[in-house]
mmCIF file of C-alpha atoms and ligand atoms in Angstrom:
data_model
loop_
_atom_site.group_PDB
_atom_site.id
_atom_site.type_symbol
_atom_site.label_atom_id
_atom_site.label_comp_id
_atom_site.label_asym_id
_atom_site.label_seq_id
_atom_site.Cartn_x
_atom_site.Cartn_y
_atom_site.Cartn_z
ATOM 1 C CA MET A 191 5.589 -0.427 -8.176
ATOM 2 C CA ALA A 192 3.090 -1.243 -5.496
ATOM 3 C CA LYS A 193 2.911 -0.457 -1.857
ATOM 4 C CA LEU A 194 2.502 -3.561 0.298
ATOM 5 C CA THR A 195 0.763 -3.894 3.650
ATOM 6 C CA ILE A 196 3.170 -3.806 6.571
ATOM 7 C CA ILE A 197 2.531 -6.632 9.030
ATOM 8 C CA LYS A 198 2.250 -5.389 12.594
ATOM 9 C CA TYR A 199 3.525 -6.858 15.853
ATOM 10 C CA GLY A 200 1.320 -9.713 17.032
ATOM 11 C CA ASP A 201 1.168 -11.467 13.654
ATOM 12 C CA SER A 202 2.786 -14.918 13.764
ATOM 13 C CA VAL A 203 4.707 -14.417 10.488
ATOM 14 C CA LEU A 204 7.073 -12.086 12.360
ATOM 15 C CA ARG A 205 7.930 -14.978 14.693
ATOM 16 C CA LYS A 206 8.629 -17.522 11.970
ATOM 17 C CA LYS A 207 12.220 -18.147 10.911
ATOM 18 C CA THR A 208 12.537 -17.459 7.195
ATOM 19 C CA ARG A 209 13.721 -19.859 4.534
ATOM 20 C CA ASN A 210 16.849 -19.228 2.461
ATOM 21 C CA LEU A 211 16.391 -18.855 -1.289
ATOM 22 C CA LEU A 212 18.286 -21.259 -3.533
ATOM 23 C CA LEU A 213 20.490 -19.748 -6.253
ATOM 24 C CA GLU A 214 18.466 -21.692 -8.791
ATOM 25 C CA GLU A 215 15.255 -20.160 -7.446
ATOM 26 C CA ILE A 216 16.708 -16.639 -7.657
ATOM 27 C CA ASN A 217 17.644 -17.304 -11.296
ATOM 28 C CA THR A 218 14.423 -18.982 -12.350
ATOM 29 C CA ASN A 219 12.089 -16.611 -10.513
ATOM 30 C CA ASN A 220 14.232 -13.517 -10.915
ATOM 31 C CA SER A 221 11.473 -11.199 -12.127
ATOM 32 C CA ILE A 222 9.137 -12.269 -9.290
ATOM 33 C CA ILE A 223 11.845 -11.737 -6.653
ATOM 34 C CA ARG A 224 12.884 -8.433 -8.256
ATOM 35 C CA THR A 225 9.260 -7.206 -8.208
ATOM 36 C CA LEU A 226 8.935 -8.215 -4.560
ATOM 37 C CA ALA A 227 12.185 -6.371 -3.710
ATOM 38 C CA TYR A 228 11.119 -3.214 -5.574
ATOM 39 C CA ASN A 229 7.700 -3.279 -3.930
ATOM 40 C CA MET A 230 9.393 -3.642 -0.553
ATOM 41 C CA ILE A 231 11.620 -0.628 -1.346
ATOM 42 C CA ASP A 232 8.510 1.370 -2.244
ATOM 43 C CA THR A 233 6.747 0.262 0.932
ATOM 44 C CA MET A 234 9.773 1.137 3.075
ATOM 45 C CA GLN A 235 10.144 4.555 1.478
ATOM 46 C CA CYS A 236 6.441 5.396 1.846
ATOM 47 C CA ALA A 237 6.686 4.481 5.539
ATOM 48 C CA GLU A 238 9.929 6.492 5.882
ATOM 49 C CA GLY A 239 11.824 3.446 7.101
ATOM 50 C CA VAL A 240 15.519 2.661 6.676
ATOM 51 C CA GLY A 241 15.080 -1.080 6.289
ATOM 52 C CA ILE A 242 12.439 -3.739 5.769
ATOM 53 C CA ALA A 243 12.468 -7.530 5.846
ATOM 54 C CA ALA A 244 10.238 -9.912 3.854
ATOM 55 C CA PRO A 245 8.286 -11.194 6.921
ATOM 56 C CA GLN A 246 7.153 -7.586 7.449
ATOM 57 C CA VAL A 247 5.204 -7.865 4.205
ATOM 58 C CA GLY A 248 3.983 -11.350 5.102
ATOM 59 C CA ILE A 249 6.574 -13.365 3.179
ATOM 60 C CA SER A 250 8.704 -15.849 5.080
ATOM 61 C CA LEU A 251 11.786 -15.751 2.848
ATOM 62 C CA SER A 252 15.302 -14.590 3.658
ATOM 63 C CA LEU A 253 15.267 -11.247 1.874
ATOM 64 C CA CYS A 254 15.625 -7.734 3.218
ATOM 65 C CA ILE A 255 16.117 -4.184 2.061
ATOM 66 C CA ILE A 256 18.671 -1.872 3.650
ATOM 67 C CA LYS A 257 18.957 1.840 3.100
ATOM 68 C CA THR A 258 22.576 2.924 3.372
ATOM 69 C CA PRO A 259 22.799 5.971 5.665
ATOM 70 C CA GLN A 260 25.977 7.263 3.955
ATOM 71 C CA ASP A 261 24.213 7.465 0.626
ATOM 72 C CA LEU A 262 20.464 7.631 1.045
ATOM 73 C CA SER A 263 19.902 7.132 -2.665
ATOM 74 C CA GLN A 264 21.532 3.707 -2.399
ATOM 75 C CA THR A 265 19.398 0.794 -1.309
ATOM 76 C CA LEU A 266 20.720 -2.730 -0.882
ATOM 77 C CA VAL A 267 18.668 -5.812 -1.623
ATOM 78 C CA MET A 268 20.041 -8.652 0.477
ATOM 79 C CA ILE A 269 19.107 -12.269 -0.124
ATOM 80 C CA ASN A 270 20.124 -14.861 2.491
ATOM 81 C CA PRO A 271 22.171 -12.325 4.501
ATOM 82 C CA LYS A 272 24.443 -13.775 7.135
ATOM 83 C CA ILE A 273 26.480 -11.849 9.678
ATOM 84 C CA THR A 274 29.919 -13.460 9.570
ATOM 85 C CA PHE A 275 31.778 -11.086 11.893
ATOM 86 C CA LYS A 276 30.822 -8.918 14.873
ATOM 87 C CA ASN A 277 33.331 -6.766 16.700
ATOM 88 C CA ASN A 278 33.610 -6.691 20.482
ATOM 89 C CA ASN A 279 32.254 -3.222 20.837
ATOM 90 C CA LYS A 280 28.561 -2.517 21.400
ATOM 91 C CA THR A 281 26.839 0.823 21.100
ATOM 92 C CA CYS A 282 23.457 1.907 22.390
ATOM 93 C CA CYS A 283 21.012 3.821 20.238
ATOM 94 C CA GLN A 284 17.273 4.376 19.992
ATOM 95 C CA GLU A 285 15.590 2.034 17.540
ATOM 96 C CA GLY A 286 12.174 1.673 16.018
ATOM 97 C CA CYS A 287 10.500 -0.763 13.645
ATOM 98 C CA LEU A 288 7.861 -0.411 10.913
ATOM 99 C CA SER A 289 6.014 -3.350 12.484
ATOM 100 C CA LEU A 290 5.862 -1.597 15.857
ATOM 101 C CA PRO A 291 4.874 1.959 14.958
ATOM 102 C CA GLY A 292 5.366 4.530 17.683
ATOM 103 C CA ILE A 293 7.669 2.350 19.793
ATOM 104 C CA TYR A 294 11.230 3.622 20.197
ATOM 105 C CA GLU A 295 13.657 2.084 22.650
ATOM 106 C CA ASP A 296 17.404 1.970 23.297
ATOM 107 C CA VAL A 297 19.048 -1.192 21.976
ATOM 108 C CA ASN A 298 22.668 -2.355 22.238
ATOM 109 C CA ARG A 299 24.157 -3.517 18.962
ATOM 110 C CA PHE A 300 27.614 -4.410 17.682
ATOM 111 C CA SER A 301 29.219 -1.280 16.255
ATOM 112 C CA GLU A 302 30.806 -3.178 13.336
ATOM 113 C CA VAL A 303 29.687 -6.214 11.401
ATOM 114 C CA ILE A 304 30.556 -8.020 8.199
ATOM 115 C CA CYS A 305 27.571 -9.356 6.329
ATOM 116 C CA GLU A 306 27.563 -11.750 3.386
ATOM 117 C CA TYR A 307 24.584 -11.987 1.065
ATOM 118 C CA ILE A 308 23.401 -12.672 -2.457
ATOM 119 C CA ASN A 309 22.163 -9.804 -4.616
ATOM 120 C CA LEU A 310 19.406 -9.780 -7.262
ATOM 121 C CA ASP A 311 21.981 -10.699 -9.924
ATOM 122 C CA CYS A 312 22.822 -13.861 -7.953
ATOM 123 C CA LYS A 313 26.238 -12.459 -7.021
ATOM 124 C CA HIS A 314 27.834 -13.205 -3.673
ATOM 125 C CA CYS A 315 28.497 -9.895 -1.876
ATOM 126 C CA ILE A 316 30.303 -8.908 1.303
ATOM 127 C CA ILE A 317 29.681 -5.663 3.143
ATOM 128 C CA GLU A 318 31.634 -4.223 6.036
ATOM 129 C CA ALA A 319 29.380 -1.955 8.029
ATOM 130 C CA ARG A 320 29.844 0.495 10.868
ATOM 131 C CA GLY A 321 27.581 2.740 12.913
ATOM 132 C CA LEU A 322 23.993 3.129 11.741
ATOM 133 C CA LEU A 323 24.416 0.824 8.743
ATOM 134 C CA SER A 324 25.717 -1.923 11.039
ATOM 135 C CA ARG A 325 22.677 -1.384 13.280
ATOM 136 C CA ILE A 326 20.182 -1.539 10.391
ATOM 137 C CA ILE A 327 21.744 -4.752 9.076
ATOM 138 C CA GLN A 328 21.572 -6.409 12.508
ATOM 139 C CA HIS A 329 17.934 -5.315 12.939
ATOM 140 C CA GLU A 330 16.869 -6.686 9.524
ATOM 141 C CA VAL A 331 18.844 -9.942 9.816
ATOM 142 C CA ASP A 332 17.154 -10.416 13.202
ATOM 143 C CA HIS A 333 13.752 -10.158 11.461
ATOM 144 C CA LEU A 334 14.777 -13.002 9.144
ATOM 145 C CA ASN A 335 15.563 -15.063 12.245
ATOM 146 C CA ALA A 336 12.180 -14.265 13.819
ATOM 147 C CA LYS A 337 13.697 -11.813 16.293
ATOM 148 C CA LEU A 338 12.383 -8.315 17.020
ATOM 149 C CA PHE A 339 14.209 -5.368 18.581
ATOM 150 C CA ILE A 340 11.919 -5.480 21.624
ATOM 151 C CA ASP A 341 13.402 -8.909 22.459
ATOM 152 C CA TYR A 342 16.467 -7.013 23.706
ATOM 153 C CA LEU A 343 14.378 -5.085 26.244
ATOM 154 C CA SER A 344 13.521 -5.971 29.842
ATOM 155 C CA GLN A 345 10.562 -8.241 30.504
ATOM 156 C CA CYS A 346 8.758 -5.308 32.102
ATOM 157 C CA LYS A 347 9.181 -3.096 29.004
ATOM 158 C CA LYS A 348 8.087 -5.964 26.767
ATOM 159 C CA LEU A 349 4.918 -6.491 28.819
ATOM 160 C CA GLN A 350 4.129 -2.773 28.525
ATOM 161 C CA ILE A 351 4.520 -2.955 24.737
ATOM 162 C CA ASN A 352 2.372 -6.109 24.543
ATOM 163 C CA LYS A 353 -0.322 -4.216 26.434
ATOM 164 C CA ILE A 354 -0.152 -1.253 24.031
ATOM 165 C CA PHE A 355 -0.590 -3.552 21.010
ATOM 166 C CA LYS A 356 -3.386 -5.523 22.666
ATOM 167 C CA THR A 357 -5.287 -2.280 23.216
ATOM 168 C CA ARG A 358 -4.595 -1.120 19.650
ATOM 169 C CA LYS A 359 -5.903 -4.445 18.317
ATOM 170 C CA GLN A 360 -9.034 -4.243 20.472
ATOM 171 C CA ASN A 361 -9.686 -0.760 19.118
ATOM 172 C CA GLY A 362 -9.099 -1.830 15.534
ATOM 173 C CA LEU A 363 -6.012 0.343 15.232
ATOM 174 C CA LEU A 364 -3.666 -2.280 13.783
HETATM 175 ZN ZN1 ZN B 495 11.959 -3.940 12.117
#
């Protein structure tokens, strides 16, 4: 498997809403999609992340990888994931993102969600998630909808982060 380049904050692909994959496409191009998913798993693991979405490797398709915190050896490949239920309870926790290295901020997320998706075998799956898993799913599904965790922060915080990345870019550190 190959390690892919992780796209950093500032690249327009992270702000583009992804396209859903058709079942027919998943069937016909199964080995290509499988290779992409496995390469994304490799990339995520090398970067010590707990999730990664296709736009973060420059591909604007609705596909993401989720590491399940209960069983770290288990990794979910989600195609066209959709959150179909959110509970009324939000919890706050520090979050980071492979596309924004070194930035960690508190974000409010629903403590429980139900997510429906297609797996690599073209099967329709439903997952009920709580706690950290619920948070990871919401973060990755956001990526597929062109949203980043810093969008939940105050304007002031966001400006500070923009400044950090502008300086990194100027110094060739991205
Ligand atoms: Zn992220």
